Coordinates of C-alpha atoms in Angstrom, one line a residue:
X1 CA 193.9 75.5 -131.0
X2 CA 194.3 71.8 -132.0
X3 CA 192.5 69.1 -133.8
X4 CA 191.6 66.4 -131.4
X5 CA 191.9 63.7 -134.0
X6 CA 195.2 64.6 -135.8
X7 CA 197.0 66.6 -133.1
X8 CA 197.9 69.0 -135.6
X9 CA 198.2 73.0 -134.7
X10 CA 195.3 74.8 -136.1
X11 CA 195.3 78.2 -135.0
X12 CA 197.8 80.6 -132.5
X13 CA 199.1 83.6 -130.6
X14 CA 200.9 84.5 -128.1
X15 CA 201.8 87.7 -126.1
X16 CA 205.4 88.2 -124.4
X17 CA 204.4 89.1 -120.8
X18 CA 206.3 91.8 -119.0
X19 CA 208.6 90.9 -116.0
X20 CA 209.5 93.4 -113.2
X21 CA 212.3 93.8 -110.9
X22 CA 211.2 96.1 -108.5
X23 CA 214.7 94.9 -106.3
X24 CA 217.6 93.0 -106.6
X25 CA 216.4 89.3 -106.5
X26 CA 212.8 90.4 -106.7
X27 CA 210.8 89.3 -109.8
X28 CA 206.9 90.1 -110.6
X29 CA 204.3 90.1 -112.9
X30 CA 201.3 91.8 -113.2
X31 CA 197.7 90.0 -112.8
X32 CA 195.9 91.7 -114.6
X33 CA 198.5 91.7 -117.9
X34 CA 198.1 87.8 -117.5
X35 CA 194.5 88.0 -117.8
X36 CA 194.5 90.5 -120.5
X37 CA 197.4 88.2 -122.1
X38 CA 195.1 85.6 -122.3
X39 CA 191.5 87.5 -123.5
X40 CA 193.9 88.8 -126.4
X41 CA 195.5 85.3 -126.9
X42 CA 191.7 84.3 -126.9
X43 CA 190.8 86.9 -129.4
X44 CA 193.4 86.6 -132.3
X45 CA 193.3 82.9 -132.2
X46 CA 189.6 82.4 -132.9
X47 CA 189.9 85.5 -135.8
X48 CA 192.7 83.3 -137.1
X49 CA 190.5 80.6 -137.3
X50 CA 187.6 82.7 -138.8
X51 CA 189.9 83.9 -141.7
X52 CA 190.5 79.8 -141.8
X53 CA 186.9 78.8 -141.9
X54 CA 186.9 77.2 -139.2
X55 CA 183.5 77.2 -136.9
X56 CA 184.9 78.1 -133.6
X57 CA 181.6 77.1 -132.3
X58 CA 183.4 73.4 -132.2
X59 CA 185.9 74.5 -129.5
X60 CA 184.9 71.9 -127.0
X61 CA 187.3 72.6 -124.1
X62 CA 190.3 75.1 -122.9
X63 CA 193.5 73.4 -121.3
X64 CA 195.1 76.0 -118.9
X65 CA 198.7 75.1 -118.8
X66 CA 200.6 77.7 -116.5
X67 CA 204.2 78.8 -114.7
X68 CA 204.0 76.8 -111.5
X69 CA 204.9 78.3 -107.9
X70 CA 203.9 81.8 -109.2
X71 CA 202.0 83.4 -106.3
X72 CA 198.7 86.0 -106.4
X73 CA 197.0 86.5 -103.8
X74 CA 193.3 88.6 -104.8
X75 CA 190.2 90.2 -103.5
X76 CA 187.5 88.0 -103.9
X77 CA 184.7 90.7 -103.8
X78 CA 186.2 93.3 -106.1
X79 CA 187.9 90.5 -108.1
X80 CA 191.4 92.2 -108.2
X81 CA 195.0 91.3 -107.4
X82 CA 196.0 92.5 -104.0
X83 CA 199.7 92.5 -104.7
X84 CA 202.0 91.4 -108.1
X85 CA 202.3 87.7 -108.4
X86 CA 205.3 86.7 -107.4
X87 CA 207.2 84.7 -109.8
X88 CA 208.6 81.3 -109.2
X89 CA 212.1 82.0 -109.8
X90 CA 212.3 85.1 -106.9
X91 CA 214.5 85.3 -104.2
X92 CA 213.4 87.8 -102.0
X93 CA 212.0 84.6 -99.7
X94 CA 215.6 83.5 -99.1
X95 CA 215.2 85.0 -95.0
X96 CA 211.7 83.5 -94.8
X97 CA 213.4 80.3 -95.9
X98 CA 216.2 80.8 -93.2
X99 CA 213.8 81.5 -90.7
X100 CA 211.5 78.6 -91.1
X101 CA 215.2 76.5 -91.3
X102 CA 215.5 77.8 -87.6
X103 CA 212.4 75.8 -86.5
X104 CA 213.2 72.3 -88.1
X105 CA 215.2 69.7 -86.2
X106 CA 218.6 70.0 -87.5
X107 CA 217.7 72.7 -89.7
X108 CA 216.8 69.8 -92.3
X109 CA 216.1 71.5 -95.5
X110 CA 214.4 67.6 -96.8
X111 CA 212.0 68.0 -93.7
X112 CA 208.5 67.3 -95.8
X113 CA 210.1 65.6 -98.6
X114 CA 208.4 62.1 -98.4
X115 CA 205.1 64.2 -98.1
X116 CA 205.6 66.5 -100.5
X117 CA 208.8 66.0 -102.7
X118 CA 210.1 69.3 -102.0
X119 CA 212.9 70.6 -100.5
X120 CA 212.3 74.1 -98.4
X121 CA 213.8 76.9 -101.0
X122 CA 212.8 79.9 -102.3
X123 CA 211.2 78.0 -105.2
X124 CA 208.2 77.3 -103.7
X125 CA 204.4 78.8 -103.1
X126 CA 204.4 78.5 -99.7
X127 CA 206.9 80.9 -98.8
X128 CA 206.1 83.2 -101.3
X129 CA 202.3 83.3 -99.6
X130 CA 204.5 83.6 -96.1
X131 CA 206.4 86.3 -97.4
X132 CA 203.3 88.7 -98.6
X133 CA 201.1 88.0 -95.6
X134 CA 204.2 89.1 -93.3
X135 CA 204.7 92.0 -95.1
X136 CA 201.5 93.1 -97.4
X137 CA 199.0 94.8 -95.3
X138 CA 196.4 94.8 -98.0
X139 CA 196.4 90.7 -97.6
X140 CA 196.2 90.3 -93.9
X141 CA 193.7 92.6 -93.7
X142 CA 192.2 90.7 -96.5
X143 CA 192.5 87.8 -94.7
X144 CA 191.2 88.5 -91.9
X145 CA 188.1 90.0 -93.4
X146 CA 187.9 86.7 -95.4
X147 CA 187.9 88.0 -98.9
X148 CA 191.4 86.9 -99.9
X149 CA 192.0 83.9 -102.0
X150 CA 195.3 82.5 -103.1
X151 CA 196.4 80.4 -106.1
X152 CA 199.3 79.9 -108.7
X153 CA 198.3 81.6 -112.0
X154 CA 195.8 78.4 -112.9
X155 CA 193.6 78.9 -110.2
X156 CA 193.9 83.0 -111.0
X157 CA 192.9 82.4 -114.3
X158 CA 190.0 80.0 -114.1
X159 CA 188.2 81.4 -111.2
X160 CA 188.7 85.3 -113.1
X161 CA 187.3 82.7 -116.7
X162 CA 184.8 81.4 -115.3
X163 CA 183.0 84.3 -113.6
X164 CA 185.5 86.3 -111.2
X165 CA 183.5 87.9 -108.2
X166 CA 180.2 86.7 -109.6
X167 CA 180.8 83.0 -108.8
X168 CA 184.4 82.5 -110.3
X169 CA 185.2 78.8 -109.7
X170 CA 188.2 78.4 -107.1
X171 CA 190.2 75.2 -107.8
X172 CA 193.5 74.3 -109.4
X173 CA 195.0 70.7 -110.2
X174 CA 196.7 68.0 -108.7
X175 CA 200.1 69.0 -110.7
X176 CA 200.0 72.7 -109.2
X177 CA 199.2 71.6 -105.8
X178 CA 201.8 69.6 -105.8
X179 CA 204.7 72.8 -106.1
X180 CA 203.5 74.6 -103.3
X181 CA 204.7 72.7 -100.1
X182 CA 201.7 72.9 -98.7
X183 CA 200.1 69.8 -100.5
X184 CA 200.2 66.0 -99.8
X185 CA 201.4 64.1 -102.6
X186 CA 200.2 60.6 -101.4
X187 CA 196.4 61.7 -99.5
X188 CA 196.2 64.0 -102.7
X189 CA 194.8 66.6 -100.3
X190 CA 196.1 70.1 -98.6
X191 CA 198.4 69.1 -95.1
X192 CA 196.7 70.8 -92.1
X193 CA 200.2 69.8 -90.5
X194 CA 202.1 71.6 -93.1
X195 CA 199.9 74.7 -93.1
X196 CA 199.9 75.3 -89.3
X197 CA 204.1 74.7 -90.1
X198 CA 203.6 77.6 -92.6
X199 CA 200.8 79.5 -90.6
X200 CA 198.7 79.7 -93.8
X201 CA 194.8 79.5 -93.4
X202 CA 193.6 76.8 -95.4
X203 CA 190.3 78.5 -96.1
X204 CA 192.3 80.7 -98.6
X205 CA 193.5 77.4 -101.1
X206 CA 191.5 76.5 -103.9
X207 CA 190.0 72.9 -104.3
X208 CA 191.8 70.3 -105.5
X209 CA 191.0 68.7 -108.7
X210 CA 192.3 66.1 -110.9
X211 CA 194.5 67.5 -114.3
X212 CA 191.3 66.0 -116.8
X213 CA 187.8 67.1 -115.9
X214 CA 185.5 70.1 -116.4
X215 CA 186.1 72.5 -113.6
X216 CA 183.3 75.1 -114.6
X217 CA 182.3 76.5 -117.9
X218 CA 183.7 79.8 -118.9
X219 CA 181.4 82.5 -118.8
X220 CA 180.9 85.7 -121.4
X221 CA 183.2 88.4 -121.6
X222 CA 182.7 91.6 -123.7
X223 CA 184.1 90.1 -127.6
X224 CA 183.8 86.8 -126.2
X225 CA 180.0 86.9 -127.0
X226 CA 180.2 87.5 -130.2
X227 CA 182.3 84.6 -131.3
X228 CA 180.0 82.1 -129.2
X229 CA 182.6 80.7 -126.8
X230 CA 180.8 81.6 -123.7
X231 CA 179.5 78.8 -121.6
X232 CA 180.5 76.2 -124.1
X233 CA 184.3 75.7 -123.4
X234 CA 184.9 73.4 -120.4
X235 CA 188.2 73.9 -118.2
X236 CA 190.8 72.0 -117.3
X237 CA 194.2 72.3 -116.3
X238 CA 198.3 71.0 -116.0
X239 CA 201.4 72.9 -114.8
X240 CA 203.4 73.6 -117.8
X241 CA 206.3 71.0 -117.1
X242 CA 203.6 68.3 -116.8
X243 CA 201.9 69.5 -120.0
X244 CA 204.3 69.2 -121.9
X245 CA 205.6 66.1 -120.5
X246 CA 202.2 64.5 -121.4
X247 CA 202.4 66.6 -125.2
X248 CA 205.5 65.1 -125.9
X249 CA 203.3 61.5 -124.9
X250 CA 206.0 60.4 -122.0
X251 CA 203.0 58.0 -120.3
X252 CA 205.4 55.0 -120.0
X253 CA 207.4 54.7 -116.8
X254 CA 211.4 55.8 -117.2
X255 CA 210.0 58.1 -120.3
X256 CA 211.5 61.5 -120.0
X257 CA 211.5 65.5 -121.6
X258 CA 213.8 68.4 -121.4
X259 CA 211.8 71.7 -121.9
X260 CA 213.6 74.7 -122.7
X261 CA 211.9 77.6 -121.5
X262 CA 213.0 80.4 -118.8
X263 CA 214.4 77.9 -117.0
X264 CA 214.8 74.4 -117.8
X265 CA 212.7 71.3 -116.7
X266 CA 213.9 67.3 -117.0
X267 CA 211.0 65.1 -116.2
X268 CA 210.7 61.3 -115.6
X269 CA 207.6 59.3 -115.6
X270 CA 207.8 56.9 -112.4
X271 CA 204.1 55.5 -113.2
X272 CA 202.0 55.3 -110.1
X273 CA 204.7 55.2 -107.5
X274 CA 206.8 58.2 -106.0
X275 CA 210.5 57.5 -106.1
X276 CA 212.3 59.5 -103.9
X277 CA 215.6 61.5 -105.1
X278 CA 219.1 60.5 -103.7
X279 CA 221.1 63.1 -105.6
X280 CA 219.1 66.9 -105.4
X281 CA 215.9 66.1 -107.8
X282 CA 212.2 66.7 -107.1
X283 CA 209.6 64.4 -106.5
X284 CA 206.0 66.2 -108.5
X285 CA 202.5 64.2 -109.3
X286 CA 203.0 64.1 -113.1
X287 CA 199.2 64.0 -113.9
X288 CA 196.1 62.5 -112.9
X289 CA 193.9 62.3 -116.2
X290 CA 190.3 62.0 -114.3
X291 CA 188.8 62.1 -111.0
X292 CA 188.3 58.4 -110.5
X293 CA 192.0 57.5 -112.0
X294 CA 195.3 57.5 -110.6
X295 CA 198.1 60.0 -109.7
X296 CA 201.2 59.4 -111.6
X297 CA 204.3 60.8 -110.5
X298 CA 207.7 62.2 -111.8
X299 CA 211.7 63.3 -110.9
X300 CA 211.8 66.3 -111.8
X301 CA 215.4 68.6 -112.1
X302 CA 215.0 72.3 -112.2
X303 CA 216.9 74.6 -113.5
X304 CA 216.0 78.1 -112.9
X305 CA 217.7 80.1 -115.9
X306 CA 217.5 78.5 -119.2
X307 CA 215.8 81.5 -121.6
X308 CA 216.0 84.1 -119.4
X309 CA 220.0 84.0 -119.7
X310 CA 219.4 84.9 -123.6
X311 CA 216.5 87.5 -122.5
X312 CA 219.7 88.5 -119.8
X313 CA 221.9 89.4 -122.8
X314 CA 219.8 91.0 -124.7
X315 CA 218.0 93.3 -122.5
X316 CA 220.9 93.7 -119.9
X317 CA 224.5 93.6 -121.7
X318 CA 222.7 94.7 -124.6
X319 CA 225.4 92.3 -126.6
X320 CA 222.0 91.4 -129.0
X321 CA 219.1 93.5 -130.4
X322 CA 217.2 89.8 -130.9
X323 CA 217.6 86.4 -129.4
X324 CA 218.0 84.8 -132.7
X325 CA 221.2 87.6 -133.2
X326 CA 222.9 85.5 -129.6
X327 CA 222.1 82.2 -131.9
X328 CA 224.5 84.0 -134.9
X329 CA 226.7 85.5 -132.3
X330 CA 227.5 82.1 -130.4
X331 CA 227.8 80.2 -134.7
X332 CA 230.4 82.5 -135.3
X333 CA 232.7 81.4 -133.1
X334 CA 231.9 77.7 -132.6
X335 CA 233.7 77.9 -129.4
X336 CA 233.6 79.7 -125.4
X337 CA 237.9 79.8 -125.8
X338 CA 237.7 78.4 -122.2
X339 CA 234.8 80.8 -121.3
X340 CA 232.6 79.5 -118.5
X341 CA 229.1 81.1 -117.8
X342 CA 226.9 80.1 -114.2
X343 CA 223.9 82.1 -115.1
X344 CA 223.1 81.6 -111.0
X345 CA 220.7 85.2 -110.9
X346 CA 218.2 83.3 -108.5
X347 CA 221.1 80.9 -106.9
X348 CA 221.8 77.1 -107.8
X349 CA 218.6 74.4 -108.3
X350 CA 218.6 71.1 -108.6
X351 CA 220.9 69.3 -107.7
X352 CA 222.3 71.6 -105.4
X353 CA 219.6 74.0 -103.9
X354 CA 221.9 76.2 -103.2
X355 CA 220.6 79.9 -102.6
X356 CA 223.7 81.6 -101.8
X357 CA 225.4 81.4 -105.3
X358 CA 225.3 83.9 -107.7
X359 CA 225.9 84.1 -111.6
X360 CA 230.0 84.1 -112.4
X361 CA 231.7 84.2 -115.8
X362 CA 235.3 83.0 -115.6
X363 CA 237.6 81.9 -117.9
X364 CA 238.1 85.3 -119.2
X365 CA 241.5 86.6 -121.4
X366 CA 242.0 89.7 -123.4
X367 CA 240.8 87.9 -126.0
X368 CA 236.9 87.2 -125.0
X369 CA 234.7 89.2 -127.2
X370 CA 231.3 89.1 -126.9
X371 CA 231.0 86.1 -129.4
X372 CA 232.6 83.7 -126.9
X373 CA 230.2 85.4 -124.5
X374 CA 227.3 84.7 -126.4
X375 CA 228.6 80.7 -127.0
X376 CA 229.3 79.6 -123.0
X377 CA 225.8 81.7 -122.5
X378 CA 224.2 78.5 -124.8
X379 CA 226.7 76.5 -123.3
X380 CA 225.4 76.8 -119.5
X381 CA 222.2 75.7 -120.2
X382 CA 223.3 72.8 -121.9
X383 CA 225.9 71.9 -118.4
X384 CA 222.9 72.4 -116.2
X385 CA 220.8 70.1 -118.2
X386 CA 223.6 67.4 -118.3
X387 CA 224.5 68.0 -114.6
X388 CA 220.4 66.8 -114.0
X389 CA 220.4 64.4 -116.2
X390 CA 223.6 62.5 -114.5
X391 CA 221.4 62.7 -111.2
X392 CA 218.1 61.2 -113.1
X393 CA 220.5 57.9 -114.4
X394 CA 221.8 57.3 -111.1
X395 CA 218.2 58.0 -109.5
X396 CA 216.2 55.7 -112.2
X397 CA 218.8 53.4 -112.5
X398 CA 218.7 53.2 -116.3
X399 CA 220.5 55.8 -118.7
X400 CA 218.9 57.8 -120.8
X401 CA 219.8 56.5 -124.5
X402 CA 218.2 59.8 -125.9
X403 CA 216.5 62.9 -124.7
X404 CA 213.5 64.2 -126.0
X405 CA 213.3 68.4 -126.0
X406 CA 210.7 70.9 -126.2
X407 CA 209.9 74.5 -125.5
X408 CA 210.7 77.9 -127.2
X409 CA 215.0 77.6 -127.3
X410 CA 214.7 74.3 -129.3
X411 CA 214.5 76.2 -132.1
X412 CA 218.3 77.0 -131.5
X413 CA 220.0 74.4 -133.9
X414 CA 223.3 75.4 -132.5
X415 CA 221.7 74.9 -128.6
X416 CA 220.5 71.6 -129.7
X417 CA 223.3 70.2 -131.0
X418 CA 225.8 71.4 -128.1
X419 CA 223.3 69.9 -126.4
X420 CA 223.7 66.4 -128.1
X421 CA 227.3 67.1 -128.0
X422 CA 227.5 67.8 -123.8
X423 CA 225.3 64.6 -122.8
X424 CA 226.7 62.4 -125.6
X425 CA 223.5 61.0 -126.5
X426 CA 221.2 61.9 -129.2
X427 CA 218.5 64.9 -128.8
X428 CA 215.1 64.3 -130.3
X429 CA 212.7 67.3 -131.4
X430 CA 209.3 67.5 -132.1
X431 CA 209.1 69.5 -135.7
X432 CA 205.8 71.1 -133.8
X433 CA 207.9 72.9 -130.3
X434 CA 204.5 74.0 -128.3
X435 CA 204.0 70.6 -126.8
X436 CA 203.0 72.1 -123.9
X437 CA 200.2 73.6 -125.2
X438 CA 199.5 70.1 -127.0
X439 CA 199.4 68.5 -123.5
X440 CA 197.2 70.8 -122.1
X441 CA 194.6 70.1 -124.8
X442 CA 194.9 66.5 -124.9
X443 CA 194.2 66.8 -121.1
X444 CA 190.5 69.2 -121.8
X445 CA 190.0 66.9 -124.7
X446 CA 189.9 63.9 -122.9
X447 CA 188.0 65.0 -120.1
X448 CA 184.9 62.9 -119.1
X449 CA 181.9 64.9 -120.4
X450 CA 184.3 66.2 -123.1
X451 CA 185.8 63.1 -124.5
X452 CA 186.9 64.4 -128.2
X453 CA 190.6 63.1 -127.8
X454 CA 191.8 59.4 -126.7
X455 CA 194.9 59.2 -124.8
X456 CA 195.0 55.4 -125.7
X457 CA 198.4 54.7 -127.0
X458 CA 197.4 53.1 -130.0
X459 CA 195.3 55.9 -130.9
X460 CA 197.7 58.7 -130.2
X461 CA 199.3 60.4 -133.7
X462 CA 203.4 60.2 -133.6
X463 CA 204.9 63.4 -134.7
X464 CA 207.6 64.1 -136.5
X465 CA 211.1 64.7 -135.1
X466 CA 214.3 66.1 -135.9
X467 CA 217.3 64.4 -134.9
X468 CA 220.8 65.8 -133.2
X469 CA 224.1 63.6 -133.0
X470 CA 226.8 64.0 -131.2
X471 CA 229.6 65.0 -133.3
X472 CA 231.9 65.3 -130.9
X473 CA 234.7 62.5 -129.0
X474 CA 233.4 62.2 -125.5
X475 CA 236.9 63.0 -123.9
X476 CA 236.3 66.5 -124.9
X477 CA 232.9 66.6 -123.9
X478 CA 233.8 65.6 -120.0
X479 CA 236.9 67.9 -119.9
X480 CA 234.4 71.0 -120.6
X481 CA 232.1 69.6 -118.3
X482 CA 234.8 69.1 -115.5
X483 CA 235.4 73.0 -116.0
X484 CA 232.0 74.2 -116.2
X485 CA 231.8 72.2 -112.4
X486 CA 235.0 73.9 -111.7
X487 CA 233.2 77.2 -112.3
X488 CA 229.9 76.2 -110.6
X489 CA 231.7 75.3 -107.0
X490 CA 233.1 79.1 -107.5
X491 CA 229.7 80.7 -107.8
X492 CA 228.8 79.3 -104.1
X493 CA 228.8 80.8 -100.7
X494 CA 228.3 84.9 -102.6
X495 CA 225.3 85.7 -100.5
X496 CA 223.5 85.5 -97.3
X497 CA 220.4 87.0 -95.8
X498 CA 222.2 89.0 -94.0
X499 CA 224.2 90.8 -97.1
X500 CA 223.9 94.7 -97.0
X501 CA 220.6 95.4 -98.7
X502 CA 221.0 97.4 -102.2
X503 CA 217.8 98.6 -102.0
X504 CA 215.9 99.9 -105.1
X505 CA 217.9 99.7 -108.6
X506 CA 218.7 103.1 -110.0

């Protein structure tokens, strides 16, 4: 919770969500946790404020920011999930995606770019949606009996907010739309053309709306009646990349953010027209901040394991009890000693959208220990970042002079200043990290009808920032980077669709 006026950080909680892995290359959530994240998120926060004294009855407005491309699929008369969401960095689509391939001229994976931005990969909604009405019983059925409804976690999350089977509001935003393949990002509107492509009934997509206007009103639920929140808090929502591109306050054209999450996320704001990528980026609506104003648009690189290669450690090697214990792991050393990492789990993003590679650590000598380990682990997120950001100059035209960061990892010093160190320009952190929370209030706060929070320039608070230098000569920042692409060309080519299945883990 925010103050509209000062931007400052009132009140907050938060709720680490479980992730499953029911197969090799299969990722899911549950649902239902999400919701129950959020009622609990919901909870603590306002008791927070309470012990605070602050009257929560001046909540105006609830920003939904999101992971985009996550997939449900749900029962629109009993109001529950008819399958896990599938989460956007999955891979069990990769045949779907070779199928589809089969049917395009040329096997052209760019086929819908100028429509949509996209490439066709795994990434996307609309293959995940292929994948469970091809192989979810429960759905088609569903489907056919008209009860099914689809959306990213947004949608999921508003229409279950704002009154679920009993008149749950079915919509999601211009931003969220635009990741599913399925969605025009010029006519601002769902592609019949691309839909019959996909064989997805439209009737099951929620309305369209733009990122900054009140959707529906969310409705009572059990303790939420008695801390007076019910049917005063308006709804609005962004993706998460987008939120926090508009928290960090990038509304200028060739402004950009790094967010360090799961994966990692480079936008650029191209203002009101849609550039198109040369060299392997994204083309994403950025925000639309009302129904009667304009779309603006972004580049966007994607990378899909940032975080979850420290989560990777942790819970897999088990090299860490803590992620801050990789942080102290990685500072002991200072150094990879010619250890490369290519934390490829869910194949190669942008700029290579390459689904056949797989994660590779090379380099290796009897004297690696899990330090070193540790260090090129911090190390590969920082490559992938500068391996985007190469494509964004060449794309825009104009370099970078510095980066401006976000997310969970920037609390990493040591991340942030390899990170200053790798793309030999200066990193620049907000001292306050959740700015994509920040942008997703700013968004409900400005909302016509809610209007408690200007988005005019002049009027918008700066924050304060922490500052990284490089402190190292750039020679020997290129010469690690010519390795770590040395490494990346060898994680290529490991799988096909056609790979013996492992089946279940053990």
């Amino acid at each position: 919770v925010f103050n509209a006026e000062t931007a400052e950080l009132l009140s907050h909680h938060q709720v680490e969500i479980k992730q499953e892995f029911p197969r090799e290359g299969w990722v899911e959530q549950d649902p239902m946790e999400i919701l129950d994240s959020v009622y609990e998120c919901v909870e603590k926060t306002c008791e927070k404020l309470k012990e605070l004294n602050i009257d929560i009855a001046n909540i105006r407005a609830v920003g939904v920011t999101n992971q985009r491309e996550t997939t449900v699929v749900w029962d629109k008369t009993t109001g529950e999930p008819l399958y896990n969401a599938i989460v956007w960095l999955d891979l069990r689509t990769q045949s779907t995606v070779e199928r589809l391939l089969k049917r395009i001229p040329g096997k052209n994976k760019t086929f819908s770019k100028f429509k949509t931005g996209l490439p066709l990969s795994t990434y996307f909604s609309a293959v995940k949606l292929r994948w469970l009405l091809d192989n979810v019983e429960e759905i088609r059925q569903a489907v056919e009996d008209q009860r099914a409804m689809f959306g990213t976690i947004d949608s999921w999350l508003i229409w279950s907010l704002t009154g679920g089977k009993n008149g749950g509001i079915h919509c999601t935003d211009v931003t969220n739309a635009s990741r599913t393949m399925l969605f025009n990002i010029h006519s601002l509107e769902w592609d019949p053309d691309l839909c019959k492509f996909f064989d997805i009934p439209m009737e099951i997509l929620p309305n369209v709306r733009s990122s900054s206007e009140i959707y529906g009103l969310m409705v009572c639920f059990e303790y939420l009646c008695e801390i007076h929140l019910e049917k005063i808090s308006h709804f609005q929502c962004l993706g998460d990349q987008h939120a926090a591109l508009v928290g960090q306050m990038c509304f200028q054209d060739g402004q950009a953010k790094n967010t360090y999450g799961t994966g990692c996320f480079l936008l650029c704001n191209t203002g009101q027209k849609s550039v198109f990528s040369e060299h392997g980026l994204i083309t994403t609506i950025a925000y639309k901040m009302g129904k009667d104003k304009p779309a603006f648009y972004a580049l966007e690189g994607s990378v899909a394991i940032a975080g979850a290669v420290v989560r990777w450690l942790r819970d897999n090697l088990g090299i860490a009890q803590t992620s801050q214990e990789v942080e102290n792991l990685a500072a002991e050393v200072g150094t990879s000693y010619g250890c490369y990492f290519v934390p490829a789990f869910s194949g190669l993003y942008a700029p290579y959208w390459e689904p056949s590679a797989r994660g590779i650590i090379c380099g290796l000598t009897q004297f690696t220990n899990k330090n070193h380990i540790a260090f090129a682990a911090l190390e590969a997120v920082c490559f992938q970042t500068r391996e985007i950001l190469d494509a964004m100059n060449k794309d825009c035209g104009v370099p970078l002079s510095q980066l401006q960061v976000d997310g969970g990892m920037t609390n990493n010093k040591i991340l942030m200043q390899l990170q200053s160190d790798i793309l030999c320009i200066p990193v620049v952190k907000p001292s306050m990290p959740e700015t994509t929370a920040l942008g997703a209030a700013m968004a409900a706060g400005a909302a016509e009808g809610v209007e408690v929070w200007s988005l005019n320039p002049g009027d918008l608070t700066a924050v304060t920032c922490e500052r990284f230098e490089p402190q190292i000569n750039p020679e020997e920042s290129e010469y690690r980077y010519a390795r770590w692409k040395k490494a990346v060309m060898k994680s290529m080519g490991w799988e096909t669709s056609d790979s013996p299945s492992n089946g279940k883990p053990k």
